[in-house]
PDB file of C-alpha atoms and ligand atoms in Angstrom:
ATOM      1  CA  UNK A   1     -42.494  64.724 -89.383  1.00  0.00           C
ATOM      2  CA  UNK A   2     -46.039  65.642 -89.138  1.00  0.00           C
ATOM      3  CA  UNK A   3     -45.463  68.205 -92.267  1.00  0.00           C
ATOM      4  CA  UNK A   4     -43.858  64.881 -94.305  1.00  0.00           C
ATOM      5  CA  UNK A   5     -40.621  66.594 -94.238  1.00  0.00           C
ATOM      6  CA  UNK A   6     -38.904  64.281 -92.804  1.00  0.00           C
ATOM      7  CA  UNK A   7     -38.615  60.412 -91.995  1.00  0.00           C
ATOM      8  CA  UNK A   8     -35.755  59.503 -90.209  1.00  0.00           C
ATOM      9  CA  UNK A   9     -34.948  55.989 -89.652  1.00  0.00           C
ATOM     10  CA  UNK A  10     -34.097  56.856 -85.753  1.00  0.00           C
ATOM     11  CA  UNK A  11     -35.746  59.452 -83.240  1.00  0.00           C
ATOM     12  CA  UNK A  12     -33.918  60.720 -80.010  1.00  0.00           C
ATOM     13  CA  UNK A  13     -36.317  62.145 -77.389  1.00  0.00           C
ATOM     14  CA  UNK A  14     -34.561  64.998 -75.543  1.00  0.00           C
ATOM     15  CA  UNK A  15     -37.059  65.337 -73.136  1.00  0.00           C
ATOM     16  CA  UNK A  16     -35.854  63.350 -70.448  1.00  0.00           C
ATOM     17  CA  UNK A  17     -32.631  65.458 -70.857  1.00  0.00           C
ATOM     18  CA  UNK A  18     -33.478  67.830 -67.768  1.00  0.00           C
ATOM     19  CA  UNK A  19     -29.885  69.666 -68.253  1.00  0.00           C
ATOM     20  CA  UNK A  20     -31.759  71.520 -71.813  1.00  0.00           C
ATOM     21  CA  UNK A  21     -34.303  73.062 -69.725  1.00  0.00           C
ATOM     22  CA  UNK A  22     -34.547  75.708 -67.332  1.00  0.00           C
ATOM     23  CA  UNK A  23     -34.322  79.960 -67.316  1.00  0.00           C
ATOM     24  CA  UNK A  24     -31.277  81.396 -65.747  1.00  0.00           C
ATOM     25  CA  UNK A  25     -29.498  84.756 -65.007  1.00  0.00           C
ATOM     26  CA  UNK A  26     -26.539  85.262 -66.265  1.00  0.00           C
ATOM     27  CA  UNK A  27     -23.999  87.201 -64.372  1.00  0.00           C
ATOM     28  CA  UNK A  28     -23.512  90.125 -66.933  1.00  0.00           C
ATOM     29  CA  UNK A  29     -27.724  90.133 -66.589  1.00  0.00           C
ATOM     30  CA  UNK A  30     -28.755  88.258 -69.643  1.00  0.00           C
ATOM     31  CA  UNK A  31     -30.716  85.277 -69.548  1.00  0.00           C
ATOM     32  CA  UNK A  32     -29.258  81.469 -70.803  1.00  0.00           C
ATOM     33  CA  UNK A  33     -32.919  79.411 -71.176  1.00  0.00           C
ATOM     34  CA  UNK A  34     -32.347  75.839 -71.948  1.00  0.00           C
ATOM     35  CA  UNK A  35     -33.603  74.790 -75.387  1.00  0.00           C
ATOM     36  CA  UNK A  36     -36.270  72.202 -74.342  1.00  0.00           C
ATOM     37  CA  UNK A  37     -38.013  75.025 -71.959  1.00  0.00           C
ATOM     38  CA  UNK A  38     -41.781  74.953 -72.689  1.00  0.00           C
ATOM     39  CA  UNK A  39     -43.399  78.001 -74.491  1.00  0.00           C
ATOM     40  CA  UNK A  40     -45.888  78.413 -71.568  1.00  0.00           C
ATOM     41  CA  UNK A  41     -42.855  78.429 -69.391  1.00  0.00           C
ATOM     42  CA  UNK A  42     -41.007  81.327 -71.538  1.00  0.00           C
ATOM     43  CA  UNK A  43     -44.307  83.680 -71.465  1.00  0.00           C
ATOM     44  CA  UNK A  44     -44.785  82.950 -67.951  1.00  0.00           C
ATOM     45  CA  UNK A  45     -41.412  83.041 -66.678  1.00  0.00           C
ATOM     46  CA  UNK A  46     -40.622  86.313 -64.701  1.00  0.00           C
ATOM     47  CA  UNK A  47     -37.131  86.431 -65.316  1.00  0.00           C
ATOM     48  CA  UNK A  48     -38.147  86.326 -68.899  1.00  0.00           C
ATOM     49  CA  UNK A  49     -40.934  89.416 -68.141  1.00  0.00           C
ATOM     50  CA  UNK A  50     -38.054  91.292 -66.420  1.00  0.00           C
ATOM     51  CA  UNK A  51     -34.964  91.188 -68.755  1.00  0.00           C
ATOM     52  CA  UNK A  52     -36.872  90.080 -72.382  1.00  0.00           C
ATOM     53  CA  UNK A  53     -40.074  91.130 -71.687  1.00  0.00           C
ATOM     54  CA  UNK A  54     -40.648  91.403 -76.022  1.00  0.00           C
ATOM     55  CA  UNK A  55     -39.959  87.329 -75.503  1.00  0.00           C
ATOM     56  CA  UNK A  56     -42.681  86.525 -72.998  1.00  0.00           C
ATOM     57  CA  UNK A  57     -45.107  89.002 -74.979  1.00  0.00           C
ATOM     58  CA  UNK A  58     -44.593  86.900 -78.256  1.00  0.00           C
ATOM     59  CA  UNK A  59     -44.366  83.189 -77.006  1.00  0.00           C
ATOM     60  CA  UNK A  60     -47.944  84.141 -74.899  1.00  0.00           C
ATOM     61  CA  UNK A  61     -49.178  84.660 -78.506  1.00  0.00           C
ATOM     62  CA  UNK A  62     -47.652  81.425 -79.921  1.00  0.00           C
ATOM     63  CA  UNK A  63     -51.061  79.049 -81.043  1.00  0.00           C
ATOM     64  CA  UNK A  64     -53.106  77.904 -78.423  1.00  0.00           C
ATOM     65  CA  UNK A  65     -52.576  76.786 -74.265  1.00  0.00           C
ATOM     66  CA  UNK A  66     -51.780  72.987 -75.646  1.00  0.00           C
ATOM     67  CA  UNK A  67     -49.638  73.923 -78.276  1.00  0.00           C
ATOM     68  CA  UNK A  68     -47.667  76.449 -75.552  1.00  0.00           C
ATOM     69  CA  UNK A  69     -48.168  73.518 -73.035  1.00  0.00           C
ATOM     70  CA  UNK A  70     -46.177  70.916 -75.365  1.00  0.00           C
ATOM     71  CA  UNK A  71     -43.636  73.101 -77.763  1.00  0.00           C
ATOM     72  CA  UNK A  72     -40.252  74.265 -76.771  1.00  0.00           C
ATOM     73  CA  UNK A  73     -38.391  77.359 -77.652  1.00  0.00           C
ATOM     74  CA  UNK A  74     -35.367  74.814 -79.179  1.00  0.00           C
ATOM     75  CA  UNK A  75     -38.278  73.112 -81.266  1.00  0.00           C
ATOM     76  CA  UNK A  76     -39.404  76.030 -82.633  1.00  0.00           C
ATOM     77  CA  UNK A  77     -36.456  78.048 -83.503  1.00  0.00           C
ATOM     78  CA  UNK A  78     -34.410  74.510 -84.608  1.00  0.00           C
ATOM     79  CA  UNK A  79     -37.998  74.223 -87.155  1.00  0.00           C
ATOM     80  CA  UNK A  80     -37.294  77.612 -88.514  1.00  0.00           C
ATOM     81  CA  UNK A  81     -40.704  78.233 -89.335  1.00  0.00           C
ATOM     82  CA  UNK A  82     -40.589  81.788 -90.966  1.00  0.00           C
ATOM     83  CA  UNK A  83     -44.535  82.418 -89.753  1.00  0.00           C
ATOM     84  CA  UNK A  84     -43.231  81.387 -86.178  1.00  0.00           C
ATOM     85  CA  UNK A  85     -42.937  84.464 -83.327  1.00  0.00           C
ATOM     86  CA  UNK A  86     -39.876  82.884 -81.442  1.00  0.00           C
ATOM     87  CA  UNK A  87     -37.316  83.380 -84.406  1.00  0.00           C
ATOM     88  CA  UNK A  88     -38.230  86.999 -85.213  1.00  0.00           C
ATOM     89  CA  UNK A  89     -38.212  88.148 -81.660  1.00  0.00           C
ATOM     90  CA  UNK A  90     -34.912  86.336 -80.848  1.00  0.00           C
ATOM     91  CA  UNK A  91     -33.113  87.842 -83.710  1.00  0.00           C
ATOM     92  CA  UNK A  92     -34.572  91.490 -82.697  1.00  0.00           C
ATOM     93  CA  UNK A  93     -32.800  90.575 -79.425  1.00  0.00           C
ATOM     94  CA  UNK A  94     -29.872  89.659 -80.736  1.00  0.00           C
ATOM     95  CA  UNK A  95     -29.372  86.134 -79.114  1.00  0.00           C
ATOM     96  CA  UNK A  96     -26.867  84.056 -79.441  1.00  0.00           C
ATOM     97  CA  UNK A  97     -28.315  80.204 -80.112  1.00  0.00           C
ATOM     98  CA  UNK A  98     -25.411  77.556 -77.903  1.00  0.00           C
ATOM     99  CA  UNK A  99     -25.203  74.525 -80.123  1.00  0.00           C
ATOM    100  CA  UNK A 100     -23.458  70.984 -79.217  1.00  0.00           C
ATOM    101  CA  UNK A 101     -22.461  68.661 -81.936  1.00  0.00           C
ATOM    102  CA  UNK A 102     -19.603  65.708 -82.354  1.00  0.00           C
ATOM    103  CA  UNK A 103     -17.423  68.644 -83.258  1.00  0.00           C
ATOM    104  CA  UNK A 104     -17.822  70.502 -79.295  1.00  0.00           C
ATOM    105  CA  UNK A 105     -19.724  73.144 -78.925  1.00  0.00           C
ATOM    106  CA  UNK A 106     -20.430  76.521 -81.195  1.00  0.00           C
ATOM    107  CA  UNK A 107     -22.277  80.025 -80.992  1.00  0.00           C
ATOM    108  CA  UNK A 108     -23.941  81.436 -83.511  1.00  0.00           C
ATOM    109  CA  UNK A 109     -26.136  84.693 -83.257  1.00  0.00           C
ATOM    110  CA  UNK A 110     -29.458  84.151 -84.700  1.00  0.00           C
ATOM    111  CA  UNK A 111     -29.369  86.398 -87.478  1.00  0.00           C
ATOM    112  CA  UNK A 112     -27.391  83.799 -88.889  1.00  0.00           C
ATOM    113  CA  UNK A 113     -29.337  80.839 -87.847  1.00  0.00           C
ATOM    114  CA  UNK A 114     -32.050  81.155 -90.223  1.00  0.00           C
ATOM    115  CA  UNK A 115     -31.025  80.111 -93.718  1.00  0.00           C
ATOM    116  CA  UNK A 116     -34.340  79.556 -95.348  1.00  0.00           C
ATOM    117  CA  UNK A 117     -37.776  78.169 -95.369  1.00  0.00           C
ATOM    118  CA  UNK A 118     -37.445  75.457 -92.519  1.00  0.00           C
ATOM    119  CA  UNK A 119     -33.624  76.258 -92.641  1.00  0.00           C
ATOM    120  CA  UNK A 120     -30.981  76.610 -89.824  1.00  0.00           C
ATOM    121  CA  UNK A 121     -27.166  76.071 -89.677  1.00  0.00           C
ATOM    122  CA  UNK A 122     -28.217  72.904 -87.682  1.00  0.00           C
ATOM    123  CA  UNK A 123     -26.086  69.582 -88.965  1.00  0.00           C
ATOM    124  CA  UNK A 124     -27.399  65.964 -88.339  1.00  0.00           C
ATOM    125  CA  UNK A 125     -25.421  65.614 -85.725  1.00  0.00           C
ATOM    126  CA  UNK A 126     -26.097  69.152 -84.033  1.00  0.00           C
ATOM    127  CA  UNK A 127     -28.095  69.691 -80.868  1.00  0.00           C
ATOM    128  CA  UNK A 128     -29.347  73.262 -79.716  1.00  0.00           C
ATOM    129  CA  UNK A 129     -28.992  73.576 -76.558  1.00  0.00           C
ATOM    130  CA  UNK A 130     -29.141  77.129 -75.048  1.00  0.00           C
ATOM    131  CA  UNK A 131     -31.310  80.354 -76.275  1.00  0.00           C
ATOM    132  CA  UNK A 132     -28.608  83.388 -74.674  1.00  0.00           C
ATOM    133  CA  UNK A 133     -30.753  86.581 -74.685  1.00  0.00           C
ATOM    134  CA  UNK A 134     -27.434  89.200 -73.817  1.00  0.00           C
ATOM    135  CA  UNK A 135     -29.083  92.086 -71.316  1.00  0.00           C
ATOM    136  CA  UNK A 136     -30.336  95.208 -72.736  1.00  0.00           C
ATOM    137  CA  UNK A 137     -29.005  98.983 -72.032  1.00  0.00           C
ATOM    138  CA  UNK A 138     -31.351 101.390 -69.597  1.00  0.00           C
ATOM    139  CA  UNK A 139     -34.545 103.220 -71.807  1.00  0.00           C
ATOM    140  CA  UNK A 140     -34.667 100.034 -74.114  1.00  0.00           C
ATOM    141  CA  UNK A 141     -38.468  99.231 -74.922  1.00  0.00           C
ATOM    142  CA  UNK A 142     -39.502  96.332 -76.996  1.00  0.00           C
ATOM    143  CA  UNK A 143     -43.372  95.361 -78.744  1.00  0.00           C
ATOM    144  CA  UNK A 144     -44.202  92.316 -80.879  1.00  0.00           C
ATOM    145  CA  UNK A 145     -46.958  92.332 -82.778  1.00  0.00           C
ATOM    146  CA  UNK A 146     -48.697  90.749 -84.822  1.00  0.00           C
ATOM    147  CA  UNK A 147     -52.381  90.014 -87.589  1.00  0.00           C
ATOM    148  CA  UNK A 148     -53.967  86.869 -87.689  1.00  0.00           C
ATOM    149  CA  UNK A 149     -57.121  85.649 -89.219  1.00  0.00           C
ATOM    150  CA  UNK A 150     -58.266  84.317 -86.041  1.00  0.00           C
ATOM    151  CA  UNK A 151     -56.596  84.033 -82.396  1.00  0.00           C
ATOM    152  CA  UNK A 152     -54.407  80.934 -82.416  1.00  0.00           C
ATOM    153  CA  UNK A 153     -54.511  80.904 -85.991  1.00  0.00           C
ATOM    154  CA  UNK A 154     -50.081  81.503 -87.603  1.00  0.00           C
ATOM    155  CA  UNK A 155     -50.340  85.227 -88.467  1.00  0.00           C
ATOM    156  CA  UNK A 156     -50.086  86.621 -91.605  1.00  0.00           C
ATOM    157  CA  UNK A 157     -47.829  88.992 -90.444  1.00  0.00           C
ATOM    158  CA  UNK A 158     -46.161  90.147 -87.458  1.00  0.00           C
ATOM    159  CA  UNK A 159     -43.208  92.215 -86.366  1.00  0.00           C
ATOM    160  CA  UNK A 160     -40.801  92.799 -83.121  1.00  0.00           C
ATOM    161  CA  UNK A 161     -39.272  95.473 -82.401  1.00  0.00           C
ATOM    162  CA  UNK A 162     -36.579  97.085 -79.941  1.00  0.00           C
ATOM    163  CA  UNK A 163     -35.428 100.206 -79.506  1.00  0.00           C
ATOM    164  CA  UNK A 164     -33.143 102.724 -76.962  1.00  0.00           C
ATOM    165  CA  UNK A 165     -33.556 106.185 -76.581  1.00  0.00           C
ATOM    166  CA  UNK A 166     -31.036 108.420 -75.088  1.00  0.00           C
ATOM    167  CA  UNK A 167     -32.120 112.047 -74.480  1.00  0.00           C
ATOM    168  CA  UNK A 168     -34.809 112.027 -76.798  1.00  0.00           C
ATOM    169  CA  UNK A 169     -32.745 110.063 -79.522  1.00  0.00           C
ATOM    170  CA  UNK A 170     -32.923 106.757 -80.811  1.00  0.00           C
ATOM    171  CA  UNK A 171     -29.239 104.860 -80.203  1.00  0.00           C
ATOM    172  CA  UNK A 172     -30.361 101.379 -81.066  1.00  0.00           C
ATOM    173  CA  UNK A 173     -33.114 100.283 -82.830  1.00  0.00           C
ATOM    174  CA  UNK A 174     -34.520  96.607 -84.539  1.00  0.00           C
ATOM    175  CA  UNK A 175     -37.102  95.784 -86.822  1.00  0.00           C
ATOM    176  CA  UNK A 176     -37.589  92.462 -87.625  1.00  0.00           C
ATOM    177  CA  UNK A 177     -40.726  90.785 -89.489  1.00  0.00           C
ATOM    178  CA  UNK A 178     -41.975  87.421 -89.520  1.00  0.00           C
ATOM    179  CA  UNK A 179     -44.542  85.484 -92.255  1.00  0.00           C
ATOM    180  CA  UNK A 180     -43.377  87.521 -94.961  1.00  0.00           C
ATOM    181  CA  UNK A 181     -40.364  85.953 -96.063  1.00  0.00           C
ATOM    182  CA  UNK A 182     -38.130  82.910 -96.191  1.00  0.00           C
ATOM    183  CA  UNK A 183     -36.817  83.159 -92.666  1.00  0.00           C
ATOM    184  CA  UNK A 184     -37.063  86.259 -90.093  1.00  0.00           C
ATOM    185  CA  UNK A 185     -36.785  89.369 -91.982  1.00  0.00           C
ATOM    186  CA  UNK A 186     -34.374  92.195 -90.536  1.00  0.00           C
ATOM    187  CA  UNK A 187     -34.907  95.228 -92.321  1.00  0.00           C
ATOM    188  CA  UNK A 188     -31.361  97.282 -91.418  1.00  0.00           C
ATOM    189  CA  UNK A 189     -31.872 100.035 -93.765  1.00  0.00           C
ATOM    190  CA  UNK A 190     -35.566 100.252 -91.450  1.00  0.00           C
ATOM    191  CA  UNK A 191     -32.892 100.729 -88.485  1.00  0.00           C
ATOM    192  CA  UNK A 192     -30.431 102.580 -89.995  1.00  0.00           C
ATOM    193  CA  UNK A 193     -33.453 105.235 -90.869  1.00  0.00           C
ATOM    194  CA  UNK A 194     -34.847 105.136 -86.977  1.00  0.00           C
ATOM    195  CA  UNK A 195     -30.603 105.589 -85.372  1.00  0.00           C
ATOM    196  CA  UNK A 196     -30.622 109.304 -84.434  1.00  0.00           C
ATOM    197  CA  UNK A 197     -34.100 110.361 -84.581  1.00  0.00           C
ATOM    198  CA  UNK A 198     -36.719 111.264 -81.829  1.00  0.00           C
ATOM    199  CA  UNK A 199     -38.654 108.448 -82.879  1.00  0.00           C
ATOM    200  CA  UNK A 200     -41.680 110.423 -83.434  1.00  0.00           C
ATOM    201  CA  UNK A 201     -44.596 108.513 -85.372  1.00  0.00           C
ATOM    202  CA  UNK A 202     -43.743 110.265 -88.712  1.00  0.00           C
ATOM    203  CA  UNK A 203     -40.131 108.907 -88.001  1.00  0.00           C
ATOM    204  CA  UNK A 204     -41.573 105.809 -87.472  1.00  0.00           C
ATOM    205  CA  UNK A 205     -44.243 105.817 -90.717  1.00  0.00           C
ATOM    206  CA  UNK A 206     -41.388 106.326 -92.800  1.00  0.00           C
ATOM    207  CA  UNK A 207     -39.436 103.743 -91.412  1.00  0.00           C
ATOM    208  CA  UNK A 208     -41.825 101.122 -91.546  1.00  0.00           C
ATOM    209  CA  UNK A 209     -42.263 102.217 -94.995  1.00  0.00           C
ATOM    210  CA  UNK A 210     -39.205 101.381 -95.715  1.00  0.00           C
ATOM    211  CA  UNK A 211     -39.187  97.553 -94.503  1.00  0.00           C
ATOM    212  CA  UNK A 212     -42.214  97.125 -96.479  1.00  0.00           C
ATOM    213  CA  UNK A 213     -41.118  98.052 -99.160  1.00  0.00           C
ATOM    214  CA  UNK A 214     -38.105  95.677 -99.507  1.00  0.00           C
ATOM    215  CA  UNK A 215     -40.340  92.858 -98.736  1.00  0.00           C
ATOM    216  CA  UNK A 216     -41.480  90.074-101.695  1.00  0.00           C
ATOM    217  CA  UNK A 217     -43.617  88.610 -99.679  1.00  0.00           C
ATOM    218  CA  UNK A 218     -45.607  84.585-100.912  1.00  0.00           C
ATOM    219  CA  UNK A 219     -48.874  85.001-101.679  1.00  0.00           C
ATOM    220  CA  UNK A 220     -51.333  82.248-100.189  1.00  0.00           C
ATOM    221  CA  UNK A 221     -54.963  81.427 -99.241  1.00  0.00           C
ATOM    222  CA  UNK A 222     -54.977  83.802 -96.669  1.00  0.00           C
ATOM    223  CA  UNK A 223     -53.310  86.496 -97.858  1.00  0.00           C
ATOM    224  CA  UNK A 224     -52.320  88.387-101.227  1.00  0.00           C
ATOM    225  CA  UNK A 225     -48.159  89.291-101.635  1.00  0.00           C
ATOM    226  CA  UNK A 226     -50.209  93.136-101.813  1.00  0.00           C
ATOM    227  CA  UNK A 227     -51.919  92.338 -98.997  1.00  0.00           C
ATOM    228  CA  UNK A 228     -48.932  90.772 -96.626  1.00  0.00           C
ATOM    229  CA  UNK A 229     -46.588  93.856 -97.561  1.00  0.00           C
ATOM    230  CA  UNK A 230     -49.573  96.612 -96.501  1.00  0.00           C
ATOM    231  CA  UNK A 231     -50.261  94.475 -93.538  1.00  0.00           C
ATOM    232  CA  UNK A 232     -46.459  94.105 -92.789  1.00  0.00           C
ATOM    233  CA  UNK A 233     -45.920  97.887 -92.916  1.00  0.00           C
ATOM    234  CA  UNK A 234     -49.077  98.349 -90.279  1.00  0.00           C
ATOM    235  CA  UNK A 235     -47.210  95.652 -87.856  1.00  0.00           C
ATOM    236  CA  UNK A 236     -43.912  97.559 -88.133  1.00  0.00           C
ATOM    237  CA  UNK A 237     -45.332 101.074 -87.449  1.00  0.00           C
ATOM    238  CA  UNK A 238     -47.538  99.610 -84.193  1.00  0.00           C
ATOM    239  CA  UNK A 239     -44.972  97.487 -83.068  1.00  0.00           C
ATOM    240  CA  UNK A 240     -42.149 100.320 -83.067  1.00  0.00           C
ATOM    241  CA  UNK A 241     -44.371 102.629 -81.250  1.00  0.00           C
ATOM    242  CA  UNK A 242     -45.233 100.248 -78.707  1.00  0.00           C
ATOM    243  CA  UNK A 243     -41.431  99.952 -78.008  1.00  0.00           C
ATOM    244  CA  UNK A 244     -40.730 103.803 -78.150  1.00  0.00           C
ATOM    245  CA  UNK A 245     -43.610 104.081 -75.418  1.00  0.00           C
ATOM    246  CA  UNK A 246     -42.225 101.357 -73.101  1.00  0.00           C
ATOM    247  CA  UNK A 247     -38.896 102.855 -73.619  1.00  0.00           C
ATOM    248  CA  UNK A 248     -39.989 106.344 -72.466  1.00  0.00           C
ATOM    249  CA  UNK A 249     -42.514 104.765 -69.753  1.00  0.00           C
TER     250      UNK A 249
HETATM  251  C1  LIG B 301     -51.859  73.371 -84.216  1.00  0.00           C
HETATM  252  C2  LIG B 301     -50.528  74.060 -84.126  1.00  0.00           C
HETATM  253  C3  LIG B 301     -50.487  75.445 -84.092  1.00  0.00           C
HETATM  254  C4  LIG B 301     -49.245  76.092 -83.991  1.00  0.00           C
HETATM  255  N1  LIG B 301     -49.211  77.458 -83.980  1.00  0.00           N
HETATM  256  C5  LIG B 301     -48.020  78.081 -83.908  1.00  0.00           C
HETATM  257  C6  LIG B 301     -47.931  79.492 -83.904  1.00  0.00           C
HETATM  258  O1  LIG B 301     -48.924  80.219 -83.950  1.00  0.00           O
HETATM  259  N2  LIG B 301     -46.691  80.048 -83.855  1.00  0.00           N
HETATM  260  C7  LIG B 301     -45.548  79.288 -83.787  1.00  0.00           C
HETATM  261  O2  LIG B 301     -44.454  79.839 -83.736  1.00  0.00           O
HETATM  262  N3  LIG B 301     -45.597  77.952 -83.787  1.00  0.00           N
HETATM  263  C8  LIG B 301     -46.805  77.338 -83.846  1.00  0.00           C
HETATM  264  N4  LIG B 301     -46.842  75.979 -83.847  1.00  0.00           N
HETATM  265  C9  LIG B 301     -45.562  75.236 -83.741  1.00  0.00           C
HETATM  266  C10 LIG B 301     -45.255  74.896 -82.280  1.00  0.00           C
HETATM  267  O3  LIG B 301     -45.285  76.062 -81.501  1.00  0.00           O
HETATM  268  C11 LIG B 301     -43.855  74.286 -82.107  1.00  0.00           C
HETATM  269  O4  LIG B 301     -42.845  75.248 -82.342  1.00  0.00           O
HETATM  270  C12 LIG B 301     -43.580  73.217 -83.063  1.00  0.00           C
HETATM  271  O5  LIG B 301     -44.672  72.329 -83.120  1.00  0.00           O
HETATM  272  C13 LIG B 301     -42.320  72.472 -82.597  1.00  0.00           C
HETATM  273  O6  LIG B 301     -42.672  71.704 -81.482  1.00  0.00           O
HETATM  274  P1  LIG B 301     -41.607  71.124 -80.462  1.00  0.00           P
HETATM  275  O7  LIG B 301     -40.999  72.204 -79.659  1.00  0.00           O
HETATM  276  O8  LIG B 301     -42.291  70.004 -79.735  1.00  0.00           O
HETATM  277  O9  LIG B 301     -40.452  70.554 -81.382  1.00  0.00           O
HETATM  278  P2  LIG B 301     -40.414  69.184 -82.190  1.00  0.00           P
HETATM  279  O10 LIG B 301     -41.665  69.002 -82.967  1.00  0.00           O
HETATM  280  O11 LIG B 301     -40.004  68.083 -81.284  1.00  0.00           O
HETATM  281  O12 LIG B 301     -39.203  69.501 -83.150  1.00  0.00           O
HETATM  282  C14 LIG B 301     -39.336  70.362 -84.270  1.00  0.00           C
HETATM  283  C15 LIG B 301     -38.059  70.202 -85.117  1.00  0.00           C
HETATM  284  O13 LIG B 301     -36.956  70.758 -84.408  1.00  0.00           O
HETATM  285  C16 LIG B 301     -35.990  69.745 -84.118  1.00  0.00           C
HETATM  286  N5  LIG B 301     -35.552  70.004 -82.735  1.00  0.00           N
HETATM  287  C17 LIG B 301     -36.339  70.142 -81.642  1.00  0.00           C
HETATM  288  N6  LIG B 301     -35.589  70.449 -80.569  1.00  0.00           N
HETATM  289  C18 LIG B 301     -34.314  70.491 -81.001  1.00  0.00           C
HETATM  290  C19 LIG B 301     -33.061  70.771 -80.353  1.00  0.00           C
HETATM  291  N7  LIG B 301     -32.985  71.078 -79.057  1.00  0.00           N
HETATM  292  N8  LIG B 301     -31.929  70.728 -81.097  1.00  0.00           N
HETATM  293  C20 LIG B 301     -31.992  70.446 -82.428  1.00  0.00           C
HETATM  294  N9  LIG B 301     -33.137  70.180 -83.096  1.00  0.00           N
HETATM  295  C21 LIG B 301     -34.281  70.200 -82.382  1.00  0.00           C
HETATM  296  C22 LIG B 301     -36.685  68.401 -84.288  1.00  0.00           C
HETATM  297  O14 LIG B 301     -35.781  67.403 -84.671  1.00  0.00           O
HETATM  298  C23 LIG B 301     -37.666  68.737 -85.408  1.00  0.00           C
HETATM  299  O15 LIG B 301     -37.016  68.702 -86.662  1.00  0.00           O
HETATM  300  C24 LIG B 301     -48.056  75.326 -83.936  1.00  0.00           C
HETATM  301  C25 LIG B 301     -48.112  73.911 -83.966  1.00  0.00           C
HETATM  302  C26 LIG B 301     -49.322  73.287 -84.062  1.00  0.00           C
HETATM  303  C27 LIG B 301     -49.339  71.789 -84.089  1.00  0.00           C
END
């Protein structure tokens, strides 16, 4: 509303719902966290550390304490802001988003969510109410990162990635970008390049090459489309070495 957006003639305040908030363990080991669960609580959480740890690292980077203080994973992944951390990382994780509507209840996986600028599969009469974050195999590492003009500031780019090695091979890898498209930016030919290597940092140059490469990226005050796509390849590379190092750690 604050962007003009939207004026709707009616506004229902879901925080005094406490059933949408809360972490919990799920019994195959993935995590269910309520939608109206406060940023600060997501980076802090150490169930979140533990089992998503790529999800605590982004939402710590998410604006400033206030803004992590106040905004809820649900609010920012139902505003679909394609410059906002959450989306990105939860698609990299492959998470399932639990919505209610009139119609019962549906699942959809977040690569699907996203439809465009400010975008979801969300209908008027469609609550989120669950981020499910399924558990990830043995020698997975993940690494968000991310280039802003200042700390605090929405970067101008920023990537997550995951990836699994299994002796000395890559078996499972995502790539996904954020602020340099209309929603969160999966590059699959990126992970298609990275299945079955060693991951080394040539491996990984190359792949990142890739992703930037199929990127049109907007061009705006603080950043050239040139500019965004270099920038975007740089985020990629650092990102998926970060997660190859955890993975081996
Ligand atoms: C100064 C400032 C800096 C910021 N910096 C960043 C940043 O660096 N990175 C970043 O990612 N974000 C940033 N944000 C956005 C912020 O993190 C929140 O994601 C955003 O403001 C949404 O806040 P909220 O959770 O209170 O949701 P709301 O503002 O309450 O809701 C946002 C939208 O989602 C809908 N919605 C909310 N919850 C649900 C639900 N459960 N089901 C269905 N629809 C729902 C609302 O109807 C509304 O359309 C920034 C915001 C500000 C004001």
């Amino acid at each position: 509303m604050a962007l003009r957006f939207a004026q709707p003639a009616h506004l229902v305040d879901l925080n005094r719902v406490p059933e949408l908030v809360g972490i919990r363990e799920l019994a195959d080991g993935g995590l269910s966290i309520g939608a109206m669960t406060r940023t600060a609580d997501v980076a802090a959480d150490a169930l979140v550390s533990g089992y998503a740890p790529v999800l605590a690292e982004a939402a710590g980077m998410i604006g400033h304490a206030a803004i992590r203080n106040r905004g809820t994973i649900g609010g920012s992944v139902a505003h679909a802001d394609p410059a906002a951390e959450l989306p990105a990382v939860l698609v990299a994780l492959d998470a399932t988003l639990r919505i209610r509507g009139r119609a019962g209840q549906r699942d959809v996986r977040a690569d699907e969510f996203f439809q465009g600028y400010f975008t979801t599969v969300l209908g008027e009469s469609d609550i989120l109410t669950d981020i499910v974050v399924p558990p990830s195999p043995v020698s997975t590492g993940s690494a968000f990162v991310e280039e802003a003009r200042r700390v605090s500031d929405f970067a101008m780019a920023g990537a997550a990635a995951v990836v699994t090695l299994e002796a000395g091979r890559c078996t499972h890898a995502r790539l996904v970008l954020m602020a340099v498209s209309d929603r969160p930016y999966r590059s699959q030919d990126t992970e298609a390049a990275l299945l079955g290597s060693a991951l080394t940092d040539d491996d990984i140059e190359r792949a990142a090459g890739i992703a930037a490469a199929e990127l049109t990226p907007n061009e705006d005050i603080h950043a050239s489309a040139d500019y965004r796509r270099a920038l975007a390849a740089v985020v990629a590379g650092r990102a998926l070495q970060l997660a190859r190092d955890r993975a081996t750690a």
